[in-house]
Coordinates of C-alpha atoms and ligand atoms in Angstrom, one line a residue:
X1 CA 94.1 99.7 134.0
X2 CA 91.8 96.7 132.9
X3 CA 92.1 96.6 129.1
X4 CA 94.5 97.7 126.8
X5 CA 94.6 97.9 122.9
X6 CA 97.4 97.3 120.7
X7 CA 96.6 97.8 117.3
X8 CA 99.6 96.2 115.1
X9 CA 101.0 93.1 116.6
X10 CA 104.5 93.2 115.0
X11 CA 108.0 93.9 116.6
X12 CA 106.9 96.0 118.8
X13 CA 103.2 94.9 119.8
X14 CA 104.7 91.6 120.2
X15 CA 107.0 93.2 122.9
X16 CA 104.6 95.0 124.5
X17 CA 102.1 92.3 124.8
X18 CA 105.3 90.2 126.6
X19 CA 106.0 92.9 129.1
X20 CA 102.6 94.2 130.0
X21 CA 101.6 90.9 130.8
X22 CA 104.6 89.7 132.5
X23 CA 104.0 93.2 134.2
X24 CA 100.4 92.6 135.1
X25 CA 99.2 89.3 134.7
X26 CA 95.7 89.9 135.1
X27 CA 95.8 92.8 132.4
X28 CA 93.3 92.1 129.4
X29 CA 95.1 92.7 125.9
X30 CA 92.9 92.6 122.9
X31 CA 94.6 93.5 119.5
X32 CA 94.2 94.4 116.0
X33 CA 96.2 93.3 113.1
X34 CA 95.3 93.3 109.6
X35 CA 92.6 90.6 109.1
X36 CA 94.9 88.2 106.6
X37 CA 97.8 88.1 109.5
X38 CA 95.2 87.2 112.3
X39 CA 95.9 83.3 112.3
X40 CA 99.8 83.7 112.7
X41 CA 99.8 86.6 114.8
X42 CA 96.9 84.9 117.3
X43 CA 99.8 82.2 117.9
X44 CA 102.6 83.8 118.1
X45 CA 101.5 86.4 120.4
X46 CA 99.6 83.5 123.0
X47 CA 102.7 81.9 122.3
X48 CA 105.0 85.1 123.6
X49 CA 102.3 85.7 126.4
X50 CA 101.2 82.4 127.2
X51 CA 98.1 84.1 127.8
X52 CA 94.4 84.5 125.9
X53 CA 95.3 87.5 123.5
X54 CA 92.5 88.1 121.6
X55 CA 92.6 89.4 117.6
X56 CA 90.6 91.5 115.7
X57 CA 90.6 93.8 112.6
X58 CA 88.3 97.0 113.6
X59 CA 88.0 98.8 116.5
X60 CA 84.3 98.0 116.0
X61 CA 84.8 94.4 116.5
X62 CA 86.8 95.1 119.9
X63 CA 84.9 94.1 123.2
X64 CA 84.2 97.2 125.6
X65 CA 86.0 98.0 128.4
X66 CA 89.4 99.5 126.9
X67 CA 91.3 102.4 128.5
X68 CA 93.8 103.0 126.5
X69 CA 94.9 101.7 122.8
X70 CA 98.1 102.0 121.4
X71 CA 99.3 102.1 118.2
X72 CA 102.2 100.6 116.8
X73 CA 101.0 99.6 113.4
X74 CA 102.3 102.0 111.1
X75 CA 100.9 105.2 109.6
X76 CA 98.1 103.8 107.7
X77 CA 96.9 102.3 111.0
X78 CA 96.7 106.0 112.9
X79 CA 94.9 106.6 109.3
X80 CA 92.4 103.9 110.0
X81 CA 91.7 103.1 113.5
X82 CA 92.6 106.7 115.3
X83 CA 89.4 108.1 115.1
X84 CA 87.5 105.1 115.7
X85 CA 89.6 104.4 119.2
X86 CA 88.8 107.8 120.1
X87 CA 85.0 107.8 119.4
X88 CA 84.8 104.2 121.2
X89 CA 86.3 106.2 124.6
X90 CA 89.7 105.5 124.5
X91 CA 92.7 107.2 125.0
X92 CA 95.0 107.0 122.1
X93 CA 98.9 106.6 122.4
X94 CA 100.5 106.6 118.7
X95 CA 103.9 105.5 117.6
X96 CA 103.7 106.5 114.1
X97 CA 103.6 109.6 115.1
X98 CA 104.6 110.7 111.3
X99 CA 101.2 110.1 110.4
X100 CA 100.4 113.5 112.2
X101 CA 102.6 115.5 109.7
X102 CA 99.0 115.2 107.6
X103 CA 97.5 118.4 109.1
X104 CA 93.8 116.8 108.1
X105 CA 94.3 113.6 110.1
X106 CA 96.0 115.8 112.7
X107 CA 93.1 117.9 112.6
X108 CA 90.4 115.0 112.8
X109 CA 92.0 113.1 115.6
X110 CA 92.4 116.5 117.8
X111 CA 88.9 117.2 117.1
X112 CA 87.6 113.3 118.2
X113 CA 90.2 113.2 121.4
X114 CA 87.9 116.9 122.4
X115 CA 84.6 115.9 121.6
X116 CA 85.1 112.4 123.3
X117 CA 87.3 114.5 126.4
X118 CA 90.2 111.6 125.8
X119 CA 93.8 112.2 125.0
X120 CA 96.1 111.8 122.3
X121 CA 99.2 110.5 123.7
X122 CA 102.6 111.4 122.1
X123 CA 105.6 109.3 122.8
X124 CA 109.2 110.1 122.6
X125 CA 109.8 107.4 121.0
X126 CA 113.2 107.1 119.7
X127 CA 113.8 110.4 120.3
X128 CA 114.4 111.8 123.9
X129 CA 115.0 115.4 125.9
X130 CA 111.1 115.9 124.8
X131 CA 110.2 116.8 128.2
X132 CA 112.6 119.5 128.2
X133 CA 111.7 120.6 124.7
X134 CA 108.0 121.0 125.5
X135 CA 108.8 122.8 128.7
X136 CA 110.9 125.1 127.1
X137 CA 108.8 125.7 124.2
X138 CA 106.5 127.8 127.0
X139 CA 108.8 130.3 127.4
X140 CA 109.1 130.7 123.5
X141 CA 111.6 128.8 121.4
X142 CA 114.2 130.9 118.7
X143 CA 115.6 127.7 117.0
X144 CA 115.3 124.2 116.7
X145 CA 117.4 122.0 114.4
X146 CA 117.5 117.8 114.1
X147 CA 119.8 115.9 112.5
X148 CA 119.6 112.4 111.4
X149 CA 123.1 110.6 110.4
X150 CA 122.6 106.6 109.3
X151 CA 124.9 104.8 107.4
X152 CA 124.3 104.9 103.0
X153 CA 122.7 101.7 102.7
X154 CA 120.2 102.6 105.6
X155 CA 118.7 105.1 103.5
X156 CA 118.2 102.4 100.3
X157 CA 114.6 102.2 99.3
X158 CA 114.3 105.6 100.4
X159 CA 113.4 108.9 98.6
X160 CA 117.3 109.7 99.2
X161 CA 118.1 107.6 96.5
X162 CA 116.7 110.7 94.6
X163 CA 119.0 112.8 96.1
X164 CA 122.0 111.5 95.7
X165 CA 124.0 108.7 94.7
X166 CA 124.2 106.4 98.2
X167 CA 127.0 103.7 96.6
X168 CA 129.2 106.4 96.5
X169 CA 129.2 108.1 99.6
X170 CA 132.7 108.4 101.4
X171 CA 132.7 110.7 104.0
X172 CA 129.4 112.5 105.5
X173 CA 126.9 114.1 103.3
X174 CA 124.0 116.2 103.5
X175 CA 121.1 115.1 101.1
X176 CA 118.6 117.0 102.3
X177 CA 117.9 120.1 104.4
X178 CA 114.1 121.1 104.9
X179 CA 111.8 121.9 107.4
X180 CA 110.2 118.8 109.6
X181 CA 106.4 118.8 107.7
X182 CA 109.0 117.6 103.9
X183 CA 111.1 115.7 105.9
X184 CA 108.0 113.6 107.1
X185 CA 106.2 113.8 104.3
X186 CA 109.2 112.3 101.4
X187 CA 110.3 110.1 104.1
X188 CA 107.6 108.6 106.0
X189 CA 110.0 105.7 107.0
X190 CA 112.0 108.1 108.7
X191 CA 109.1 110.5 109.5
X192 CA 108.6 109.5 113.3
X193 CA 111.4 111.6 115.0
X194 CA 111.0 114.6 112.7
X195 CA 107.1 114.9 113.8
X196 CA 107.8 114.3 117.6
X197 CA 110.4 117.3 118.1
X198 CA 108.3 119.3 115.9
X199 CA 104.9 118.6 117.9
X200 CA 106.8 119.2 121.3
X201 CA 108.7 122.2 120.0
X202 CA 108.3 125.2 117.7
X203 CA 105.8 123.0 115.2
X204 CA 106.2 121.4 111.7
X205 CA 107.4 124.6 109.5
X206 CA 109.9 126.2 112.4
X207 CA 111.6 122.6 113.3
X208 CA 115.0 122.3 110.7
X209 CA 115.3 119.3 109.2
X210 CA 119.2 118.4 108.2
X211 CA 119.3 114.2 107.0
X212 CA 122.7 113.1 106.4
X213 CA 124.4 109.6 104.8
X214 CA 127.3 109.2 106.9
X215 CA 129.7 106.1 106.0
X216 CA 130.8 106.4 110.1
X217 CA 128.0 106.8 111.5
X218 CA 127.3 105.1 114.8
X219 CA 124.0 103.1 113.9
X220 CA 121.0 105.5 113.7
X221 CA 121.9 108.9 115.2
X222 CA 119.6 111.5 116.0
X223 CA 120.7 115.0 117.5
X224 CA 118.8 117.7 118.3
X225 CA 119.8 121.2 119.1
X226 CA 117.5 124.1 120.8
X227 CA 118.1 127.7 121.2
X228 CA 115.7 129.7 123.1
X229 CA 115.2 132.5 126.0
X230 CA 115.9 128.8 128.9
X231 CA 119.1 128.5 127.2
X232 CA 120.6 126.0 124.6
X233 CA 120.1 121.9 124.8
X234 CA 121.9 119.5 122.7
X235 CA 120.4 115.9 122.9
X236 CA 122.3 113.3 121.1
X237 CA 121.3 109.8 120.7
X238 CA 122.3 106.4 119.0
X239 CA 120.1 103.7 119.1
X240 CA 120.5 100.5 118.6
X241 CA 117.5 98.8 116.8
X242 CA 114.7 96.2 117.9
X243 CA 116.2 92.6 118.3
X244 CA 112.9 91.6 115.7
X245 CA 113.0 94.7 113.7
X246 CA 116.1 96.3 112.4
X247 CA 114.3 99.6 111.2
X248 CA 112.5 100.5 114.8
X249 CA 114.8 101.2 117.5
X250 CA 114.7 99.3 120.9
X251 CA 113.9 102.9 122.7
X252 CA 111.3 103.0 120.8
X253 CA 109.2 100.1 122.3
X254 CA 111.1 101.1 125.9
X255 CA 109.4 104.5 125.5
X256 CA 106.0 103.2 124.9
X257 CA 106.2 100.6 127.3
X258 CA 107.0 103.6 130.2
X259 CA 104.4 105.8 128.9
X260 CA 101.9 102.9 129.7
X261 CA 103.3 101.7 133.0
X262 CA 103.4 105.6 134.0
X263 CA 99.7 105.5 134.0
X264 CA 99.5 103.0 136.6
X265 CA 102.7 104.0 138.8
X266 CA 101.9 105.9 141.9
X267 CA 104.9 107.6 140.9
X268 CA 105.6 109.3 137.4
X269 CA 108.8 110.1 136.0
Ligands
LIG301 N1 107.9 107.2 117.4 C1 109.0 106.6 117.1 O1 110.1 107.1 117.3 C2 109.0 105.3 116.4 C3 110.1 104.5 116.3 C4 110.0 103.3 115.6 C5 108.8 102.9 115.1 N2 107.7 103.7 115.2 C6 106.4 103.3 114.6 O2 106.0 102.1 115.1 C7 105.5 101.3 114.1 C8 105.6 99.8 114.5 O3 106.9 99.4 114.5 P1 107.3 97.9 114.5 O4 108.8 97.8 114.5 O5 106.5 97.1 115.5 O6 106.7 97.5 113.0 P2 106.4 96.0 112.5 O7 106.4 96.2 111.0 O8 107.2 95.0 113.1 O9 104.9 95.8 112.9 C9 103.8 96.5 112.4 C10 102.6 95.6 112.5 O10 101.4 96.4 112.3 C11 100.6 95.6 111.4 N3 99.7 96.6 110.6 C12 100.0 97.2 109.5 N4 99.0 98.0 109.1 C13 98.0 97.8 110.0 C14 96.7 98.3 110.1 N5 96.1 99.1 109.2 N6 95.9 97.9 111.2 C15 96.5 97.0 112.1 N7 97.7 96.5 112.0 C16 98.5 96.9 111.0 C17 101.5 94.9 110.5 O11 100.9 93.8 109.9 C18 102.6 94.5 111.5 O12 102.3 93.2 112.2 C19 106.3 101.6 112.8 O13 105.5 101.5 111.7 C20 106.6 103.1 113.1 O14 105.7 103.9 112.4 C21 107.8 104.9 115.8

């Protein structure tokens, strides 16, 4: 790869921009941030790379030549720059991957990745056991069930605050139990692991949705369970967050960061 794209130059752009050029010096990164943050984000990220990242705020302003763009600038950057990355040739990887609960932008950016034969990419993320997920889901899936356990506080600011009264939680509790296309939608802060085990398993409306406020919880835990004609799985995760962003977990970059190199590797895992 020659040229890569990271649209959203925050906790984890900045990371990525680090690595990949750590990785391979002679990469080309362009970006694109929102146009007032340009300035600041230009230094800190030449600062982080000691090399000549370059910033921009469309895809239209973007020099040609880039394989691949990734996303890591929140939903209402899939919103505005996924179909433009896609009619421009690239490849597009997405970590909001939320943003694709919205069957119409799902819809649209499906429909550019064909007509421009490139590839939406879909990351684990935060989330693992996908692989096995999507493999099983071709032999038909019966069940699948996620559960999300943070502590009370980590759900202030959030649409739980509707559901119940966070202060006085004491033991583990169950605010909400739906299927993964409300989970994403009422909490779009939360909304990235919901979308990516529904999109590699039985879709939005099949995938259960249980989100619980849990005062010993063990950081942000995510489990999910499948049932299906393979036999059962039970993936269990806690993740510790991003040294620059308490709200995105440090697998979450990791994960994005080995999709990338994968394309590259002479070997794939
Ligand atoms: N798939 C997963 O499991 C997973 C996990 C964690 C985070 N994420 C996603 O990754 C995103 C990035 O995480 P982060 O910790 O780096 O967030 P961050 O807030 O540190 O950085 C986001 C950056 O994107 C920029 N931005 C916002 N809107 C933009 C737009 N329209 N165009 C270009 N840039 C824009 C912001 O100014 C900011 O610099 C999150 O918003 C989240 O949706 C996904």
């Amino acid at each position: 790869m020659q040229h890569i794209l990271i649209i959203g130059a925050g906790a984890i752009g900045g990371y990525l921009v680090r690595e990949l050029h750590a990785m391979y010096p002679s990469l080309r990164m362009s970006c694109i941030e929102r146009s007032e943050l340009i300035p600041g984000a230009t230094k800190r990220l030449q600062d982080l790379a000691g090399t000549a990242v370059r910033l921009y705020d469309s895809v239209a302003a973007v020099p040609a030549g880039v394989e691949l763009a990734v996303e890591c600038g929140g939903h209402a950057a899939v919103t505005q720059h996924g179909e433009a990355c896609l009619d421009a040739g690239y490849d597009l990887l997405v970590a909001s991957v939320g943003a694709l609960a919205d069957q119409a932008l799902y819809d649209k950016l499906v429909a550019a990745a064909k007509r421009n034969d490139r590839t939406l990419l879909i990351p684990a993320g935060a989330v693992a056991g996908m692989d096995g997920l999507a493999a099983a889901r071709l032999a038909g899936i019966d069940r699948v069930r996620y559960t999300s356990r943070k502590l009370p506080l980590a759900w202030k600011g959030t649409h739980a605050e509707k559901l119940c009264d966070l202060a006085a939680v004491t033991s583990a509790t169950e605010f909400l139990r739906t299927d993964a296309r409300q989970a994403a939608t009422l909490f779009p802060q939360n909304a990235n692991v919901a979308a990516t085990i529904a999109l590699a398993g039985v879709g939005f409306e099949r995938t259960e949705v249980s989100l619980n406020a849990d005062p010993a919880a063990n950081g942000n835990t995510h489990l999910v369970e499948v049932e299906g004609p393979c036999g059962s799985m039970r993936i269990e995760l806690s993740n510790k967050p991003f040294p620059d962003n308490p709200k995105t977990s440090m697998l979450a970059g990791l994960s994005l960061l080995r999709v990338i190199r994968n394309r590259s590797e002479a070997v794939q895992v």
